[in-house]
XYZ file of C-alpha atoms in Angstrom:
153
model
C -4.325 122.744 169.229
C -2.560 122.151 172.197
C 0.198 123.511 174.150
C 3.161 121.686 172.560
C 2.074 122.128 168.928
C 2.049 126.134 169.382
C 4.894 126.382 171.549
C 7.108 124.275 168.048
C 5.408 125.279 164.902
C 8.122 127.481 164.762
C 11.956 127.736 163.283
C 14.350 126.162 165.598
C 16.016 128.150 168.251
C 19.789 129.238 169.429
C 22.134 125.951 168.656
C 24.777 124.597 171.058
C 27.431 124.859 169.018
C 27.464 128.263 168.249
C 27.608 129.145 172.049
C 25.306 131.655 171.761
C 23.796 130.995 175.456
C 27.081 130.326 177.190
C 30.517 131.850 175.411
C 32.394 131.211 178.450
C 31.193 127.589 178.888
C 30.493 127.260 182.294
C 27.675 126.466 184.114
C 24.981 129.237 184.136
C 22.911 128.489 186.626
C 25.370 127.771 189.610
C 22.561 127.793 192.422
C 20.833 124.918 190.750
C 24.168 122.981 190.270
C 25.262 123.919 194.358
C 21.232 122.769 195.173
C 21.875 119.020 193.078
C 24.628 118.145 195.143
C 24.113 119.334 198.230
C 21.219 116.901 197.795
C 22.468 114.335 196.514
C 25.495 114.394 198.839
C 23.073 115.109 202.009
C 18.838 114.578 201.243
C 17.389 116.735 203.846
C 13.798 117.568 203.953
C 15.588 121.406 203.871
C 17.709 120.210 201.009
C 15.249 118.389 198.751
C 12.327 121.801 198.805
C 14.698 124.211 197.950
C 15.934 122.267 195.003
C 12.550 121.585 193.836
C 12.026 125.830 194.832
C 14.866 125.667 192.225
C 13.362 123.593 189.766
C 9.998 125.152 189.836
C 11.073 128.621 188.575
C 14.585 127.379 186.434
C 14.994 127.872 182.226
C 15.629 124.270 180.653
C 17.524 123.730 177.452
C 15.223 121.645 175.818
C 16.549 119.927 172.637
C 14.573 119.328 169.684
C 14.679 118.616 166.419
C 12.586 120.335 163.039
C 10.042 117.744 161.126
C 8.296 119.758 158.500
C 8.715 122.831 160.291
C 7.012 121.107 163.546
C 9.480 119.907 166.383
C 9.661 116.948 168.045
C 10.892 116.595 171.780
C 14.511 114.288 172.561
C 13.448 111.587 174.717
C 14.600 108.669 176.196
C 13.454 105.744 178.195
C 13.996 103.923 181.627
C 14.363 100.968 183.003
C 10.600 100.113 182.503
C 10.376 101.030 179.083
C 8.716 104.352 179.567
C 9.281 107.518 177.878
C 11.408 110.246 179.500
C 11.272 114.213 178.611
C 15.070 114.666 179.072
C 15.587 118.580 179.347
C 19.252 120.767 180.314
C 20.340 123.292 182.813
C 22.230 124.635 180.828
C 23.987 124.457 177.123
C 27.605 122.832 178.538
C 24.916 120.157 179.888
C 23.608 119.131 176.631
C 27.300 118.768 175.219
C 28.201 115.827 177.943
C 25.006 113.650 176.284
C 25.340 114.771 172.858
C 28.423 116.562 171.207
C 26.830 118.208 168.515
C 23.448 118.590 168.990
C 20.883 119.436 166.296
C 19.722 122.660 168.241
C 17.666 123.485 171.507
C 15.030 125.467 172.345
C 14.814 127.500 176.126
C 11.668 126.756 178.363
C 10.110 127.773 181.303
C 9.967 125.181 184.124
C 6.392 125.560 183.289
C 6.538 125.489 179.884
C 8.271 121.996 180.661
C 6.087 120.358 183.296
C 3.171 121.540 180.954
C 4.388 119.840 177.740
C 5.489 116.203 179.885
C 2.130 116.074 181.228
C 0.463 116.499 178.456
C 2.157 114.202 176.362
C 2.383 110.687 178.434
C 5.910 110.896 179.579
C 6.886 109.243 182.724
C 9.508 110.900 183.941
C 11.455 114.394 183.182
C 15.260 113.973 183.212
C 17.351 117.219 184.190
C 21.182 116.407 182.830
C 20.749 112.685 182.220
C 24.955 113.052 181.505
C 26.054 115.259 185.002
C 27.673 116.533 185.938
C 24.532 116.904 188.308
C 21.079 116.375 187.710
C 17.948 114.327 188.819
C 15.033 112.121 187.396
C 11.299 113.253 188.344
C 8.582 111.517 189.037
C 4.950 112.133 186.980
C 3.622 112.899 190.596
C 6.655 115.200 191.099
C 5.996 117.065 188.198
C 1.819 117.070 189.100
C 3.172 118.679 192.216
C 5.434 121.609 190.892
C 3.362 122.261 188.611
C 0.800 123.087 190.810
C 3.152 125.405 193.199
C 3.607 122.502 195.236
C 6.216 120.925 196.677
C 6.371 117.347 196.040
C 6.976 114.676 198.969
C 10.768 113.769 199.590
C 11.414 110.410 197.848
């Protein structure tokens, strides 16, 4: 049984609508969001390394749906038709993508990276509907999963 099966052979976590994680409906990780903004504004090596470091230690919200007691990870496709794993930095960013989500699970970055790599996703999309976010390539995620800094795009 792989990590994906072990993690998702249980009941769903708290829903966004219940405001369990974020009762004030504001961004939880201001430091991560500032790093996104700084990197998009000025793509220096220092800014990219700061963002990568924060992405490596973050906890992510992963949308999930129950399928006969097993979870399915929400995915989309990129412009080349490849599967992209979708994650969010906090519940408010989920609501920007899907107003009434079925539920989510909170996962460490290492668990997210492992699931992405073990299940053949080509990219990892963080906060696809904003307000800030990015896409990480498979190569970037491979580096981060080993504790290394990727070469900046």
